[in-house]
mmCIF file of C-alpha atoms and ligand atoms in Angstrom:
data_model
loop_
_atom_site.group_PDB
_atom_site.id
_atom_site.type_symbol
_atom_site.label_atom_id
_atom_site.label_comp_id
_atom_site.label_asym_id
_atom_site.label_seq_id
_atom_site.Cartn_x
_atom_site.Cartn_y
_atom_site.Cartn_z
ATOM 1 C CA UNK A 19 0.000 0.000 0.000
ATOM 2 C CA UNK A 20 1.295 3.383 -1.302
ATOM 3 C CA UNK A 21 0.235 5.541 1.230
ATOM 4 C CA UNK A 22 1.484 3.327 4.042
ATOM 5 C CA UNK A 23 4.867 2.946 2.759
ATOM 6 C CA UNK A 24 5.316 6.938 2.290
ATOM 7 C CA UNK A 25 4.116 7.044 6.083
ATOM 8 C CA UNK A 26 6.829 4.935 7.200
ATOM 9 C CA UNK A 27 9.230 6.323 5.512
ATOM 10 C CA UNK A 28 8.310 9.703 6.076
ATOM 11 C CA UNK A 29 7.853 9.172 9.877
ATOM 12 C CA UNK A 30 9.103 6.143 10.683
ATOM 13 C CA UNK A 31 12.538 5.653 12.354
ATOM 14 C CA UNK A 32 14.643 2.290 12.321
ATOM 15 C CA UNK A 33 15.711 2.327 16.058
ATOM 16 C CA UNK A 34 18.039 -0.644 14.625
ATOM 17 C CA UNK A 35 18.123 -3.277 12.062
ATOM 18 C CA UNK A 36 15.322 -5.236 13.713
ATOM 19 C CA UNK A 37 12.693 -2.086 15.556
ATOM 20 C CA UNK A 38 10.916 0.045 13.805
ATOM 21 C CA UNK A 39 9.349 2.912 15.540
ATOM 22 C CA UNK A 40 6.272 4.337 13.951
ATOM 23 C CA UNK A 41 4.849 5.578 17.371
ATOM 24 C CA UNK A 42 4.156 9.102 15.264
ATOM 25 C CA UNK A 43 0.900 7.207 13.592
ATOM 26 C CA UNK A 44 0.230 4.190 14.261
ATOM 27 C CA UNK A 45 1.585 3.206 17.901
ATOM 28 C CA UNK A 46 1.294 6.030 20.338
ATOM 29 C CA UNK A 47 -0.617 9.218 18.098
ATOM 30 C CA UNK A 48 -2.452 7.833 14.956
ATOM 31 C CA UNK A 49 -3.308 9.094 12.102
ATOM 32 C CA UNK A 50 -6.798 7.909 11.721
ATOM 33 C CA UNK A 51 -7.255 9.178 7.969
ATOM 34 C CA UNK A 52 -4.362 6.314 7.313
ATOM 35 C CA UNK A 53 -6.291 3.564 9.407
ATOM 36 C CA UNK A 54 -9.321 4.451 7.297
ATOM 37 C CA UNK A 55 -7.383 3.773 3.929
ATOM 38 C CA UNK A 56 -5.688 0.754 5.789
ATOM 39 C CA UNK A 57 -9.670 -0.732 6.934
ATOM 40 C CA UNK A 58 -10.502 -0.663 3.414
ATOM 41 C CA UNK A 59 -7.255 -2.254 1.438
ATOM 42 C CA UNK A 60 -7.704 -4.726 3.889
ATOM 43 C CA UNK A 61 -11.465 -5.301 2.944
ATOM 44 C CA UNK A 62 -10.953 -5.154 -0.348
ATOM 45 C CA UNK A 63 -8.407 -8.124 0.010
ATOM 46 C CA UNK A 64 -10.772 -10.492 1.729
ATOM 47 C CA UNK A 65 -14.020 -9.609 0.079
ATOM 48 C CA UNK A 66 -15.838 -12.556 -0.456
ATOM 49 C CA UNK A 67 -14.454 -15.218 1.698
ATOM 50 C CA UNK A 68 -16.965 -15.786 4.262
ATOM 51 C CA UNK A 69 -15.198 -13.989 6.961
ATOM 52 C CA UNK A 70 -17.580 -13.218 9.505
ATOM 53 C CA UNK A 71 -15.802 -11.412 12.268
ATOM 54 C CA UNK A 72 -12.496 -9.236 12.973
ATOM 55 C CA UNK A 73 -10.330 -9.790 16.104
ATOM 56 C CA UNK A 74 -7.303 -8.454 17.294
ATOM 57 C CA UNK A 75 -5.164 -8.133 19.736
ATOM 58 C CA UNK A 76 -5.250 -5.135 22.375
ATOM 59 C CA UNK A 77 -3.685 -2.310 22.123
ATOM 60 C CA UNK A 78 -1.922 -1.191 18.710
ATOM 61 C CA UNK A 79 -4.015 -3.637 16.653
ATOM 62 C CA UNK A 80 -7.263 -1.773 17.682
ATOM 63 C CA UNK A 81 -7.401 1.320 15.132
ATOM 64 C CA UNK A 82 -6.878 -0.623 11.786
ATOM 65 C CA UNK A 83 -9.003 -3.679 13.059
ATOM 66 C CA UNK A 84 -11.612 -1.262 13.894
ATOM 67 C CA UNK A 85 -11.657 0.488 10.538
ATOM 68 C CA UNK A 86 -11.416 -2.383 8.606
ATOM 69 C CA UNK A 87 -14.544 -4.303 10.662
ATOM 70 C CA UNK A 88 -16.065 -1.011 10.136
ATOM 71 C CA UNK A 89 -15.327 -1.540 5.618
ATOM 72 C CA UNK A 90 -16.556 -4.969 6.133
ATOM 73 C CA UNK A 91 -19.701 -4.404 8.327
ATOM 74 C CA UNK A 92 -18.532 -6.893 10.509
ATOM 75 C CA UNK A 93 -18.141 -7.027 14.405
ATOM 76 C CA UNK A 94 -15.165 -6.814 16.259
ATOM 77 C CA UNK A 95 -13.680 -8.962 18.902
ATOM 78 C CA UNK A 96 -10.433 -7.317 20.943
ATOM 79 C CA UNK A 97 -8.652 -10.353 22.594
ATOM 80 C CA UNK A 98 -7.522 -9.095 25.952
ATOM 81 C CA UNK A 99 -3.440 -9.512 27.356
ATOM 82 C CA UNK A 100 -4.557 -9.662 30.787
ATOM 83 C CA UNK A 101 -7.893 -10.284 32.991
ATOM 84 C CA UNK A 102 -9.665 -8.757 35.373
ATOM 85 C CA UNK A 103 -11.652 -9.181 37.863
ATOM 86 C CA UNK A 104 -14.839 -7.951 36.079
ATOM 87 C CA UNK A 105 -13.765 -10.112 33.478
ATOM 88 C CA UNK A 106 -16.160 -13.214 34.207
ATOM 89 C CA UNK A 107 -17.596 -16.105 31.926
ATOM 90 C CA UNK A 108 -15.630 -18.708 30.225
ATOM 91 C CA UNK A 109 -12.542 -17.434 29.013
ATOM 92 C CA UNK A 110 -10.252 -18.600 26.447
ATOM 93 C CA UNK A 111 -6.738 -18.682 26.833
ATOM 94 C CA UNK A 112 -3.190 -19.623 25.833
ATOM 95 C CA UNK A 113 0.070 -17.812 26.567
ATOM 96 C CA UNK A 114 1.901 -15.614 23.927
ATOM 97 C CA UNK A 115 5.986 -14.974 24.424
ATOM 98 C CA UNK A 116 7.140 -11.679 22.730
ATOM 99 C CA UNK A 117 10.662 -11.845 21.474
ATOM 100 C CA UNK A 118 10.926 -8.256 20.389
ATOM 101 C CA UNK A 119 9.649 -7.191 23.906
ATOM 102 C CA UNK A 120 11.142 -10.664 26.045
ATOM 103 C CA UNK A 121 7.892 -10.599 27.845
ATOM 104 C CA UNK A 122 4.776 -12.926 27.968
ATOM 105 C CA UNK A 123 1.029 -12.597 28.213
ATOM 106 C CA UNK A 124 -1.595 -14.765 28.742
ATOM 107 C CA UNK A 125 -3.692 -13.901 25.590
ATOM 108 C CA UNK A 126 -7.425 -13.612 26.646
ATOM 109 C CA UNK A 127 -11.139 -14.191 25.045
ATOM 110 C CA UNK A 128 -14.355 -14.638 26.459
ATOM 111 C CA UNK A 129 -16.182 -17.920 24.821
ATOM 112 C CA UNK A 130 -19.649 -15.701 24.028
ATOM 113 C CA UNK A 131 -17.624 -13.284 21.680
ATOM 114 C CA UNK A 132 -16.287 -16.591 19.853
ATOM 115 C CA UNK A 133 -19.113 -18.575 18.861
ATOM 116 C CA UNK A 134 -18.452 -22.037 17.355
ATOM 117 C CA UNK A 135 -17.978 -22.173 13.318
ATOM 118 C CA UNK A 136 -17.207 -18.309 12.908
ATOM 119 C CA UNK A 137 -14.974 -17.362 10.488
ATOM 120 C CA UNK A 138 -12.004 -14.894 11.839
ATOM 121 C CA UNK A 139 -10.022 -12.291 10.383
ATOM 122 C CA UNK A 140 -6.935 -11.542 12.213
ATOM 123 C CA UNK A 141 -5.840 -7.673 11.974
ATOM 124 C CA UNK A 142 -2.758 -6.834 13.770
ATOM 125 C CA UNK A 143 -0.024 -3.258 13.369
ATOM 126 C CA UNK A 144 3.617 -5.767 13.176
ATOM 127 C CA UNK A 145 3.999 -9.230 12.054
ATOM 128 C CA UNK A 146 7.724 -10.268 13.753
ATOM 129 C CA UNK A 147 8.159 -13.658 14.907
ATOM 130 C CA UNK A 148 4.168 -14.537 14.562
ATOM 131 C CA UNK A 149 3.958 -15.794 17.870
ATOM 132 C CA UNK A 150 0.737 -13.349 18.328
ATOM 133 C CA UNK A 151 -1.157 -14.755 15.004
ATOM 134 C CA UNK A 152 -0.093 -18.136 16.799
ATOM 135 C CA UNK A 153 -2.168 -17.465 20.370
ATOM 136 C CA UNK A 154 -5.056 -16.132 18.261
ATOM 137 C CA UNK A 155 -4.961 -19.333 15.766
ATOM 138 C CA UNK A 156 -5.026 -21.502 19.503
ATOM 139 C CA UNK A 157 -7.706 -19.860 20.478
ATOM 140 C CA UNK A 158 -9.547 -19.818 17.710
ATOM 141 C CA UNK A 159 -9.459 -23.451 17.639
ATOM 142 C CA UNK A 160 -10.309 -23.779 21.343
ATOM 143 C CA UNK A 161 -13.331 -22.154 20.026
ATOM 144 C CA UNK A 162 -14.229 -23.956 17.774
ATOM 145 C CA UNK A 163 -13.536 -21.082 14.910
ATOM 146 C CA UNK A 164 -11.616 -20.984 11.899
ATOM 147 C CA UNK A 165 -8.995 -18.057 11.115
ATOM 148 C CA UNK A 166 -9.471 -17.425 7.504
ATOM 149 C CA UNK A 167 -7.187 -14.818 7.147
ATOM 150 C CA UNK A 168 -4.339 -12.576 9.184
ATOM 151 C CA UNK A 169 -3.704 -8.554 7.819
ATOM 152 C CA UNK A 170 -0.948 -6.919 8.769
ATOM 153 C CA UNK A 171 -0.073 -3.428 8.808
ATOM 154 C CA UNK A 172 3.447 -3.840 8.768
ATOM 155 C CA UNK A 173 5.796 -6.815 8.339
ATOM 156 C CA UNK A 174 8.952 -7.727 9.057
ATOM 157 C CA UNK A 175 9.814 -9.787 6.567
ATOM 158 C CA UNK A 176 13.218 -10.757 7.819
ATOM 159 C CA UNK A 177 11.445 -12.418 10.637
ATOM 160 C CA UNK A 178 10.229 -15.510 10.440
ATOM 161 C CA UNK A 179 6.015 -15.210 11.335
ATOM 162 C CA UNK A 180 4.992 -14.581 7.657
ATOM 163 C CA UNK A 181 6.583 -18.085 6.245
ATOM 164 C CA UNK A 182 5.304 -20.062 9.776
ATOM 165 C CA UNK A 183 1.518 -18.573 8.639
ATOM 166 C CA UNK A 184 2.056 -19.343 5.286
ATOM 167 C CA UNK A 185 3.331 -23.112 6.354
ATOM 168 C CA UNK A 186 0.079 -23.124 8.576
ATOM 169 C CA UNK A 187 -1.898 -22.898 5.611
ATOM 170 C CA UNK A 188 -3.446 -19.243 6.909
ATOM 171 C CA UNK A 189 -3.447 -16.302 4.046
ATOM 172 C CA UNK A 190 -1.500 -13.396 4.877
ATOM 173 C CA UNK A 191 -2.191 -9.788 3.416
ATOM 174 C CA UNK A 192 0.546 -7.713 4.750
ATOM 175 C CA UNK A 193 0.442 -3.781 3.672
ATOM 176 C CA UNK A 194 4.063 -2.744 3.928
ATOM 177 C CA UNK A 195 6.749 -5.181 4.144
ATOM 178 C CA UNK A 196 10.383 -4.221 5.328
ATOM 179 C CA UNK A 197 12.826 -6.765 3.345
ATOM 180 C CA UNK A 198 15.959 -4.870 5.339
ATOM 181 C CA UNK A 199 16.321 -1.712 7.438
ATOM 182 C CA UNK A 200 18.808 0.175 9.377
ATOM 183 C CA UNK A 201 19.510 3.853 10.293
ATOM 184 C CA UNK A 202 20.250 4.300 6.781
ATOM 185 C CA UNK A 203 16.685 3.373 5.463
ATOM 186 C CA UNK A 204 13.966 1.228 4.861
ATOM 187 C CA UNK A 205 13.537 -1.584 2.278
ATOM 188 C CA UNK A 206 10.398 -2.803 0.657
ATOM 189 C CA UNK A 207 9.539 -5.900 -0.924
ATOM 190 C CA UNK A 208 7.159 -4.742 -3.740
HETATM 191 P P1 LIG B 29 5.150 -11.685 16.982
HETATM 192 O O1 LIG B 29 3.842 -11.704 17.690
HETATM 193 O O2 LIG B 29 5.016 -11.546 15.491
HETATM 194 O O3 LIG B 29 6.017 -12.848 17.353
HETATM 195 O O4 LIG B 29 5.901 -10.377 17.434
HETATM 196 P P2 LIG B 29 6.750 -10.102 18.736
HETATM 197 O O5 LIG B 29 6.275 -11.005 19.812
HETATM 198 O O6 LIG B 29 8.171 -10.107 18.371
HETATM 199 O O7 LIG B 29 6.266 -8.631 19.066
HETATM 200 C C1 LIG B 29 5.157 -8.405 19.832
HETATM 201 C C2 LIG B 29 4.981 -6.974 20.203
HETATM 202 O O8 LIG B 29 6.054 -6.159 19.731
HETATM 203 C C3 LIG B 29 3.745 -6.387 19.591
HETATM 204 O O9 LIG B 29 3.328 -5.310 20.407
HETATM 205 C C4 LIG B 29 4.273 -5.810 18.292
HETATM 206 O O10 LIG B 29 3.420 -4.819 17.790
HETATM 207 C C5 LIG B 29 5.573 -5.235 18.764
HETATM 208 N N1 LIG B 29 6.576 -5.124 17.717
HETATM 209 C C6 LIG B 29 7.246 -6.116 17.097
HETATM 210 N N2 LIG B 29 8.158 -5.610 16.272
HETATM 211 C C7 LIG B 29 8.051 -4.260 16.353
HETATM 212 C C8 LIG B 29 8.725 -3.180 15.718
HETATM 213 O O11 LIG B 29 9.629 -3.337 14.905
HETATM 214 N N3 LIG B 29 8.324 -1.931 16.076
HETATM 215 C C9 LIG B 29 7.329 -1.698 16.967
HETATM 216 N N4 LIG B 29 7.009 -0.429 17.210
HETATM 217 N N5 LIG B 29 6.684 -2.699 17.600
HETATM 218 C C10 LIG B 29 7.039 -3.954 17.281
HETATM 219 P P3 LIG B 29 2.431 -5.512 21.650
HETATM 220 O O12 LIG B 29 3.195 -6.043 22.802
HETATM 221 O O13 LIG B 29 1.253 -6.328 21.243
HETATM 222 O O14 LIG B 29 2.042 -4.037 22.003
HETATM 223 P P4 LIG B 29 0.865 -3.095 21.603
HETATM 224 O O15 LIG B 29 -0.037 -3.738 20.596
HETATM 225 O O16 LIG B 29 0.161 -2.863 22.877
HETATM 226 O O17 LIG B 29 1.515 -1.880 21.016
#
């Protein structure tokens, strides 16, 4: 997507050869005229296949899950990092291990929001190591759902998530991907 990859290059900054910070629009402050244009690229890319509810993952995930449940008329699920105690029902849940951030979560749904034979679409701001499209495919099958499809804002494509999808038999739509990046720039696969 164009106007994505002028975004990141414009505002994004390559903290090292593996972080990207794009807290200007997407992580921290976001531009929501963006999110709108991301919602609908990723609508138009899974028109027609029967998808018949969004999810994500809280937090960064929310804004172009939100817009793009919003293209498809569909309703949105945000799966949760950590409970509460208002959080009551029967909950679905599996652990998630972040290598970018060396922390862990227990990744969190309630069964209602889930019902059995749904078809999911993933939505989710980085693709890195795919162990967060992982917890959500677990879950998913805990409830008795099918993920038909994972969108990415950005990808890292010198991680390894995309490939372990793609090996999982799940289709990935991925906006922007960086091949290669350092303080000297950012590289695109076209
Ligand atoms: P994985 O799920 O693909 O394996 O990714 P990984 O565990 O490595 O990263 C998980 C968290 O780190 C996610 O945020 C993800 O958005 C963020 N992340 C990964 N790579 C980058 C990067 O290059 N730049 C930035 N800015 N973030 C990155 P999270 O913990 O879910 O936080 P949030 O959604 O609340 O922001």
């Amino acid at each position: 997507m164009q106007k994505l990859k002028e975004a990141i290059l414009a505002k994004g900054k390559a903290v090292n050869q593996d972080v990207l910070l794009v807290d200007s629009f997407l992580n921290h402050q976001v531009d929501v005229a963006l999110m709108r244009d991301v919602g609908d690229a990723f609508a138009a890319y899974f028109a027609g296949r029967g998808i018949t509810r969004v999810v994500t993952i809280e937090s960064s995930g929310i804004a172009p899950a939100s817009f793009t449940a919003l293209a498809m008329g569909l309703p949105l699920v945000v799966m949760k990092k950590q409970t509460s105690r208002i959080m009551k029902g029967d909950l679905l849940q599996t652990t998630v291990r972040s290598f970018t951030k060396g922390t862990q979560y227990e990744l969190t749904a309630k069964r209602d929001f889930l019902p059995e034979g749904e078809r999911l679409l993933l939505i989710d701001d980085f693709l890195a190591s795919g162990e967060a499209a992982f917890g959500v495919l677990n879950l998913a099958k805990q409830a008795g759902c099918e993920v038909a499809g994972v969108g990415i804002v950005i990808e890292k494509a010198f991680q390894p998530g995309h490939d372990r999808l793609c090996e999982a038999g799940v289709d990935v739509c991925s906006l922007a991907r960086v091949k290669a990046m350092s303080e000297k720039g950012i590289e695109f696969i076209d």
